[in-house]
Amino acid sequence: MNKRILTGITTTGTPHIGNYLGAIRPALQLAEEYNESFFFLADYHAIIKNSNKNEIQDSVKSVAQAWLASGLDPDTSNFYRQSDVPEILELSWILNCVTAKGLMNRSHAYKAATTANNTDEDKGISMGLFSYPVLMAADILMFNATHVPVGPDQIQHLEMTRDIAGRFNHIYKNTFTLPEAISQKPDQIILGQDGRKMSKSYGNIIPLLSTEKVIKKSIAKIVTNSLEPGEPKDYKNCTVFSLYKHFSSSDEQEALKSEYADGISWGDAKNKLFNKVNIHLAPIRDKYFELESNKEMIDELLFNGANKVRPLAQDLLNHIKNSIGISKIS
Ligand code: TRP
C-alpha cells in the first residue's frame, strides 16, 4: 500500500521547543519512512482563534522557516499553505453537509469552550470553532492521507475524520481512505518550565529560535524541588531530566542518572541541559536566521508546493462533485 503521511501546523505564534520535539522532529523522521509526505501551514485554522492580521502573517513566516531550518526538504516532501489550495475549502463545505451536528457537539475543543462559559454557553464561539474538525477532515481527506501524525489532543479529530469519511463513503460511493492517527505516548509529552505540557497558553515555553542567553534564562526558570547540592535527587518526575532525554543518547542519560544519585546541584543539572539544547539548536537557529532575509524565497517555495499538490486535489474534487451531482447538466 502507498503510505502517505500528512500533518498540518496551525500558524499561531512562533514555534517553541515543545513544537519542535513533539511535532516537527518526529514528523520529519516519519517522512523518511513513508512513500509520500504532506506538510502544510494551516492558516485557515489560525484565523479561528486570532483576528490579528500581522500575527497571522508573522506566524506563517516563522513556522515555515522553523520547518525548513529543522530539515524539511521541499523537493522530497510536499510543503504548502492551506489557503493556497482552495479545493480544501470546497471539500470542507461538502463534508459539512454529511457531518452530523451531534458529532461536532462532542468535540473536546468545543466542549471545553462551552464549559468555560457560565450563563451563555455559546459566548465567543464562532461557527469556525464549532466546525473546526470538518476543515481538518477536509485537509486530510483531500489527499487521501493514510497516516496523520498528531498530538494526543488531536486524536479525537482523527476519529471524527474517519466518521465523516465513512459517512460520505456510505452515502455516495467509496471515495475516501480512512486515515490513522500516529501519536506520541503520554510519557513522551514535552514538559514546560512548570512541569505541565509545554504550551504557549500556559506561558511555560522554552523558545526554539532565540539567542543563547534567552534559552539559558528559560532553562534556569525550570521549577525543581529545593534539595541542596550533595543531596541525592530523583530523575523520575524531574522536568530537567525529562527534557534532557530528548537531546541525549542513552549512555548520556545513564551518566546523568548517576550524577543525580550523587547529588548534582540543580544549577549544574540545568547547565548540562542547556549545553545539550544549545548544541542541538545552533544549526537550526543559524539556518532560521539565514532564511529570515529571504522572504520571497519562502513565498515562492510555498506557492510551488501548492501548485505541485493542487492537481491531485482537483482530480479528487472533480470526482467527488460528480458523485454528488454538482457537475455539468449536459
Ligand atoms: N488541528 C491541528 C492542531 O492544532 C492542526 C491541523 C489542521 C492538522 N489540519 C490538520 C493536523 C490536518 C493534522 C492534519 O494541531
Short mmCIF file of C-alpha atoms and ligand atoms in Angstrom, two decimals:
data_model
loop_
_atom_site.label_atom_id
_atom_site.label_comp_id
_atom_site.label_asym_id
_atom_site.label_seq_id
_atom_site.Cartn_x
_atom_site.Cartn_y
_atom_site.Cartn_z
CA MET A 1 0.00 0.00 0.00
CA ASN A 2 1.14 3.51 -0.75
CA LYS A 3 1.74 5.10 2.63
CA ARG A 4 1.16 8.78 2.74
CA ILE A 5 1.66 10.92 5.85
CA LEU A 6 0.11 14.31 6.21
CA THR A 7 0.09 16.82 9.00
CA GLY A 8 -0.95 20.42 9.49
CA ILE A 9 0.56 23.07 11.69
CA THR A 10 -1.72 25.84 12.88
CA THR A 11 0.05 29.13 12.29
CA THR A 12 -0.30 30.84 15.62
CA GLY A 13 2.78 32.16 17.35
CA THR A 14 6.44 31.27 16.95
CA PRO A 15 7.47 27.64 17.39
CA HIS A 16 8.96 26.60 20.76
CA ILE A 17 10.92 23.51 21.64
CA GLY A 18 7.72 21.69 22.53
CA ASN A 19 6.57 22.10 18.92
CA TYR A 20 9.98 21.05 17.68
CA LEU A 21 10.33 17.92 19.82
CA GLY A 22 6.65 16.99 19.77
CA ALA A 23 5.74 17.71 16.16
CA ILE A 24 8.46 18.93 13.81
CA ARG A 25 11.23 16.46 14.54
CA PRO A 26 9.03 13.32 14.72
CA ALA A 27 7.17 14.29 11.53
CA LEU A 28 10.42 14.79 9.63
CA GLN A 29 11.65 11.41 10.87
CA LEU A 30 8.44 9.78 9.69
CA ALA A 31 8.83 11.46 6.29
CA GLU A 32 11.88 9.30 5.75
CA GLU A 33 9.92 6.10 6.29
CA TYR A 34 6.86 6.91 4.20
CA ASN A 35 6.48 6.98 0.43
CA GLU A 36 4.97 10.42 0.41
CA SER A 37 4.69 13.24 2.91
CA PHE A 38 2.47 16.31 3.03
CA PHE A 39 3.19 19.12 5.49
CA PHE A 40 1.13 22.25 5.40
CA LEU A 41 0.58 25.53 7.23
CA ALA A 42 -3.00 25.61 8.47
CA ASP A 43 -3.64 29.33 8.13
CA TYR A 44 -7.41 28.98 7.77
CA HIS A 45 -7.36 27.17 11.11
CA ALA A 46 -5.30 30.00 12.59
CA ILE A 47 -7.94 32.67 11.92
CA ILE A 48 -10.42 30.79 14.12
CA LYS A 49 -8.65 31.99 17.23
CA ASN A 50 -6.74 35.00 16.01
CA SER A 51 -8.03 38.06 14.19
CA ASN A 52 -4.76 39.97 14.18
CA LYS A 53 -3.58 40.21 10.59
CA ASN A 54 0.07 40.85 11.43
CA GLU A 55 0.27 38.00 13.90
CA ILE A 56 -1.14 35.58 11.34
CA GLN A 57 1.32 36.69 8.67
CA ASP A 58 4.31 36.65 11.01
CA SER A 59 3.42 33.23 12.23
CA VAL A 60 3.12 31.74 8.74
CA LYS A 61 6.59 33.02 8.05
CA SER A 62 8.20 31.86 11.29
CA VAL A 63 6.54 28.45 11.22
CA ALA A 64 7.65 27.91 7.60
CA GLN A 65 11.18 28.98 8.48
CA ALA A 66 11.25 26.70 11.51
CA TRP A 67 10.25 23.64 9.47
CA LEU A 68 12.74 24.39 6.73
CA ALA A 69 15.51 25.14 9.24
CA SER A 70 14.75 21.85 11.00
CA GLY A 71 15.45 19.93 7.82
CA LEU A 72 12.21 19.76 5.83
CA ASP A 73 13.19 19.14 2.22
CA PRO A 74 10.64 20.80 -0.08
CA ASP A 75 11.82 18.66 -3.02
CA THR A 76 11.03 15.32 -1.41
CA SER A 77 8.11 16.46 0.80
CA ASN A 78 5.07 18.43 -0.23
CA PHE A 79 5.11 21.69 1.70
CA TYR A 80 2.30 24.21 1.17
CA ARG A 81 -0.03 26.71 2.71
CA GLN A 82 -3.61 25.53 3.24
CA SER A 83 -5.02 28.77 1.80
CA ASP A 84 -3.11 28.23 -1.46
CA VAL A 85 -5.17 25.07 -2.07
CA PRO A 86 -8.75 26.43 -2.28
CA GLU A 87 -10.06 22.96 -3.17
CA ILE A 88 -9.74 22.16 0.54
CA LEU A 89 -12.40 24.75 1.37
CA GLU A 90 -14.74 23.40 -1.29
CA LEU A 91 -14.34 19.94 0.13
CA SER A 92 -14.86 21.29 3.62
CA TRP A 93 -18.34 22.53 2.69
CA ILE A 94 -19.24 19.24 1.05
CA LEU A 95 -18.13 17.39 4.18
CA ASN A 96 -20.13 19.80 6.35
CA CYS A 97 -23.21 18.51 4.57
CA VAL A 98 -22.61 14.90 5.60
CA THR A 99 -21.41 15.67 9.13
CA ALA A 100 -23.84 15.20 12.00
CA LYS A 101 -24.11 18.25 14.22
CA GLY A 102 -24.18 15.87 17.18
CA LEU A 103 -20.72 14.65 16.25
CA MET A 104 -19.38 18.18 16.41
CA ASN A 105 -21.15 18.81 19.75
CA ARG A 106 -18.91 16.11 21.20
CA SER A 107 -15.64 17.77 20.16
CA HIS A 108 -13.38 18.31 23.19
CA ALA A 109 -12.26 21.72 21.95
CA TYR A 110 -15.85 22.94 21.57
CA LYS A 111 -16.98 21.39 24.85
CA ALA A 112 -14.06 22.97 26.70
CA ALA A 113 -15.04 26.36 25.28
CA THR A 114 -18.70 25.99 26.29
CA THR A 115 -17.91 24.78 29.81
CA ALA A 116 -15.57 27.72 30.30
CA ASN A 117 -18.60 29.96 29.70
CA ASN A 118 -21.05 30.42 32.54
CA THR A 119 -24.51 31.65 31.65
CA ASP A 120 -24.32 31.98 27.87
CA GLU A 121 -22.69 28.75 26.79
CA ASP A 122 -22.19 29.91 23.20
CA LYS A 123 -20.44 33.13 24.12
CA GLY A 124 -17.44 33.75 21.88
CA ILE A 125 -17.93 30.53 19.93
CA SER A 126 -17.83 31.00 16.18
CA MET A 127 -19.03 28.53 13.58
CA GLY A 128 -15.35 28.24 12.65
CA LEU A 129 -14.53 26.88 16.09
CA PHE A 130 -17.58 24.62 16.05
CA SER A 131 -16.80 23.08 12.68
CA TYR A 132 -13.03 23.13 13.06
CA PRO A 133 -12.86 19.31 12.88
CA VAL A 134 -14.62 19.37 9.47
CA LEU A 135 -11.95 21.61 7.97
CA MET A 136 -9.34 19.34 9.46
CA ALA A 137 -11.08 16.34 7.89
CA ALA A 138 -11.00 18.15 4.54
CA ASP A 139 -7.24 18.77 4.91
CA ILE A 140 -6.66 15.08 5.42
CA LEU A 141 -9.21 13.55 3.03
CA MET A 142 -8.32 15.96 0.20
CA PHE A 143 -5.12 13.96 -0.23
CA ASN A 144 -6.33 10.60 1.00
CA ALA A 145 -3.61 10.51 3.64
CA THR A 146 -3.11 7.10 5.24
CA HIS A 147 -1.30 8.26 8.39
CA VAL A 148 -1.56 11.50 10.31
CA PRO A 149 0.99 12.40 13.00
CA VAL A 150 -0.77 14.50 15.65
CA GLY A 151 -0.51 15.38 19.32
CA PRO A 152 -2.66 13.35 21.76
CA ASP A 153 -5.15 16.24 21.94
CA GLN A 154 -5.93 15.79 18.23
CA ILE A 155 -6.74 12.07 18.27
CA GLN A 156 -10.44 12.77 18.65
CA HIS A 157 -10.32 14.88 15.48
CA LEU A 158 -8.88 11.94 13.60
CA GLU A 159 -11.72 9.74 14.84
CA MET A 160 -14.14 12.38 13.60
CA THR A 161 -12.37 12.43 10.24
CA ARG A 162 -12.86 8.69 9.96
CA ASP A 163 -16.53 9.06 10.88
CA ILE A 164 -17.07 11.78 8.30
CA ALA A 165 -15.20 9.83 5.61
CA GLY A 166 -17.19 6.70 6.43
CA ARG A 167 -20.45 8.60 6.20
CA PHE A 168 -19.54 10.04 2.81
CA ASN A 169 -18.39 6.64 1.54
CA HIS A 170 -21.70 5.18 2.69
CA ILE A 171 -23.99 7.81 1.14
CA TYR A 172 -22.14 8.16 -2.12
CA LYS A 173 -19.57 5.66 -3.20
CA ASN A 174 -16.27 4.67 -1.71
CA THR A 175 -14.11 7.72 -2.12
CA PHE A 176 -12.01 8.26 0.94
CA THR A 177 -9.30 6.31 2.67
CA LEU A 178 -9.83 6.14 6.42
CA PRO A 179 -6.70 7.69 7.93
CA GLU A 180 -4.92 6.53 11.06
CA ALA A 181 -3.50 8.80 13.75
CA ILE A 182 0.11 8.42 14.80
CA SER A 183 0.53 9.95 18.20
CA GLN A 184 3.14 10.19 20.92
CA LYS A 185 2.58 8.25 24.11
CA PRO A 186 1.61 10.36 27.13
CA ASP A 187 5.10 9.84 28.64
CA GLN A 188 6.62 11.50 25.58
CA ILE A 189 4.78 14.75 26.16
CA ILE A 190 7.20 17.66 26.27
CA LEU A 191 7.14 19.41 29.63
CA GLY A 192 7.44 23.14 30.15
CA GLN A 193 9.16 25.08 32.93
CA ASP A 194 6.36 24.41 35.43
CA GLY A 195 6.19 20.67 34.71
CA ARG A 196 2.93 20.91 32.73
CA LYS A 197 2.76 20.28 28.97
CA MET A 198 4.82 22.98 27.22
CA SER A 199 2.34 25.36 25.67
CA LYS A 200 2.19 29.00 24.76
CA SER A 201 -1.11 29.30 26.59
CA TYR A 202 0.50 28.16 29.87
CA GLY A 203 3.37 30.63 29.45
CA ASN A 204 5.89 27.87 30.23
CA ILE A 205 7.81 27.58 26.98
CA ILE A 206 11.46 27.34 26.10
CA PRO A 207 11.90 29.09 22.76
CA LEU A 208 13.30 27.27 19.75
CA LEU A 209 14.74 30.24 17.94
CA SER A 210 16.11 32.65 20.49
CA THR A 211 19.57 33.74 21.47
CA GLU A 212 21.66 31.52 23.73
CA LYS A 213 21.08 33.96 26.56
CA VAL A 214 17.29 33.72 26.37
CA ILE A 215 17.38 29.93 26.13
CA LYS A 216 19.71 29.75 29.13
CA LYS A 217 17.42 32.00 31.12
CA SER A 218 14.34 30.00 30.32
CA ILE A 219 16.09 26.76 31.32
CA ALA A 220 17.15 28.40 34.59
CA LYS A 221 13.45 29.04 35.27
CA ILE A 222 12.53 25.35 35.24
CA VAL A 223 10.90 24.55 38.56
CA THR A 224 12.70 21.94 40.68
CA ASN A 225 12.40 20.90 44.31
CA SER A 226 14.56 22.54 46.96
CA LEU A 227 17.11 19.75 47.50
CA GLU A 228 20.61 21.11 48.15
CA PRO A 229 23.78 20.20 46.25
CA GLY A 230 25.09 16.92 47.63
CA GLU A 231 21.62 15.54 48.35
CA PRO A 232 20.60 12.63 46.09
CA LYS A 233 17.92 13.57 43.55
CA ASP A 234 15.27 11.57 41.73
CA TYR A 235 15.47 11.74 37.94
CA LYS A 236 11.93 10.45 37.69
CA ASN A 237 9.28 13.16 37.68
CA CYS A 238 12.01 15.69 37.02
CA THR A 239 11.39 18.24 34.28
CA VAL A 240 15.11 18.88 33.74
CA PHE A 241 15.79 15.19 33.20
CA SER A 242 12.73 14.66 31.06
CA LEU A 243 13.88 17.42 28.67
CA TYR A 244 17.47 16.14 28.73
CA LYS A 245 16.24 12.77 27.44
CA HIS A 246 15.16 14.36 24.16
CA PHE A 247 18.63 15.68 23.41
CA SER A 248 20.92 12.88 24.56
CA SER A 249 21.98 9.28 23.96
CA SER A 250 21.05 6.53 26.41
CA ASP A 251 24.65 6.43 27.71
CA GLU A 252 24.49 10.13 28.47
CA GLN A 253 21.19 9.63 30.23
CA GLU A 254 22.65 6.85 32.39
CA ALA A 255 25.56 9.13 33.29
CA LEU A 256 23.22 11.91 34.35
CA LYS A 257 21.11 9.47 36.38
CA SER A 258 24.14 8.55 38.44
CA GLU A 259 25.05 12.20 38.91
CA TYR A 260 21.54 12.72 40.24
CA ALA A 261 22.13 9.89 42.71
CA ASP A 262 25.44 11.53 43.69
CA GLY A 263 23.70 14.80 44.44
CA ILE A 264 24.44 17.06 41.44
CA SER A 265 23.23 20.61 42.09
CA TRP A 266 20.18 21.85 40.21
CA GLY A 267 22.35 24.59 38.71
CA ASP A 268 24.77 22.05 37.26
CA ALA A 269 21.98 19.80 36.00
CA LYS A 270 20.41 22.77 34.23
CA ASN A 271 23.76 23.69 32.72
CA LYS A 272 24.10 20.21 31.31
CA LEU A 273 20.65 20.51 29.81
CA PHE A 274 21.44 23.93 28.38
CA ASN A 275 24.64 22.71 26.72
CA LYS A 276 22.82 19.87 25.02
CA VAL A 277 19.93 22.04 23.90
CA ASN A 278 22.27 24.69 22.64
CA ILE A 279 24.46 22.35 20.57
CA HIS A 280 21.37 20.80 19.07
CA LEU A 281 19.62 24.05 18.25
CA ALA A 282 22.59 26.08 17.00
CA PRO A 283 22.46 24.86 13.38
CA ILE A 284 18.66 25.21 13.30
CA ARG A 285 18.91 28.74 14.62
CA ASP A 286 21.60 29.65 12.06
CA LYS A 287 19.53 28.29 9.19
CA TYR A 288 16.43 30.04 10.51
CA PHE A 289 18.11 33.43 10.52
CA GLU A 290 19.59 32.78 7.10
CA LEU A 291 16.04 32.25 5.81
CA GLU A 292 14.89 35.37 7.61
CA SER A 293 16.38 37.60 4.95
CA ASN A 294 14.78 35.67 2.13
CA LYS A 295 11.03 36.07 2.45
CA GLU A 296 10.39 35.99 -1.30
CA MET A 297 12.06 32.62 -1.50
CA ILE A 298 9.68 31.24 1.14
CA ASP A 299 6.62 32.67 -0.64
CA GLU A 300 7.79 31.14 -3.87
CA LEU A 301 8.57 27.82 -2.30
CA LEU A 302 5.13 27.62 -0.67
CA PHE A 303 3.43 28.64 -3.88
CA ASN A 304 5.32 25.99 -5.86
CA GLY A 305 4.43 23.50 -3.15
CA ALA A 306 0.72 24.29 -3.60
CA ASN A 307 0.99 24.03 -7.38
CA LYS A 308 2.50 20.59 -7.02
CA VAL A 309 -0.40 19.24 -4.94
CA ARG A 310 -3.33 21.09 -6.48
CA PRO A 311 -3.73 18.77 -9.48
CA LEU A 312 -4.24 15.87 -7.04
CA ALA A 313 -6.82 17.90 -5.13
CA GLN A 314 -8.57 18.95 -8.34
CA ASP A 315 -8.82 15.37 -9.60
CA LEU A 316 -10.37 14.12 -6.40
CA LEU A 317 -12.67 17.12 -6.09
CA ASN A 318 -13.96 16.64 -9.65
CA HIS A 319 -14.66 13.03 -8.91
CA ILE A 320 -16.49 13.99 -5.70
CA LYS A 321 -18.52 16.69 -7.40
CA ASN A 322 -19.63 14.17 -10.00
CA SER A 323 -20.67 11.77 -7.28
CA ILE A 324 -22.82 14.35 -5.51
CA GLY A 325 -24.42 15.86 -8.61
CA ILE A 326 -22.53 19.13 -8.78
CA SER A 327 -21.48 18.71 -12.36
CA LYS A 328 -22.45 19.61 -15.92
CA ILE A 329 -26.10 19.04 -16.72
CA SER A 330 -25.48 18.02 -20.33
N1 TRP B 1 -5.60 20.95 14.38
C1 TRP B 1 -4.20 20.70 14.32
C2 TRP B 1 -3.51 21.26 15.57
O1 TRP B 1 -3.95 22.23 16.12
C3 TRP B 1 -3.58 21.29 13.09
C4 TRP B 1 -4.16 20.70 11.85
C5 TRP B 1 -5.00 21.31 10.98
C6 TRP B 1 -3.95 19.38 11.39
N2 TRP B 1 -5.33 20.44 9.96
C7 TRP B 1 -4.70 19.27 10.18
C8 TRP B 1 -3.21 18.30 11.85
C9 TRP B 1 -4.71 18.08 9.47
C10 TRP B 1 -3.24 17.12 11.13
C11 TRP B 1 -3.99 17.01 9.94
O2 TRP B 1 -2.50 20.73 15.97
#
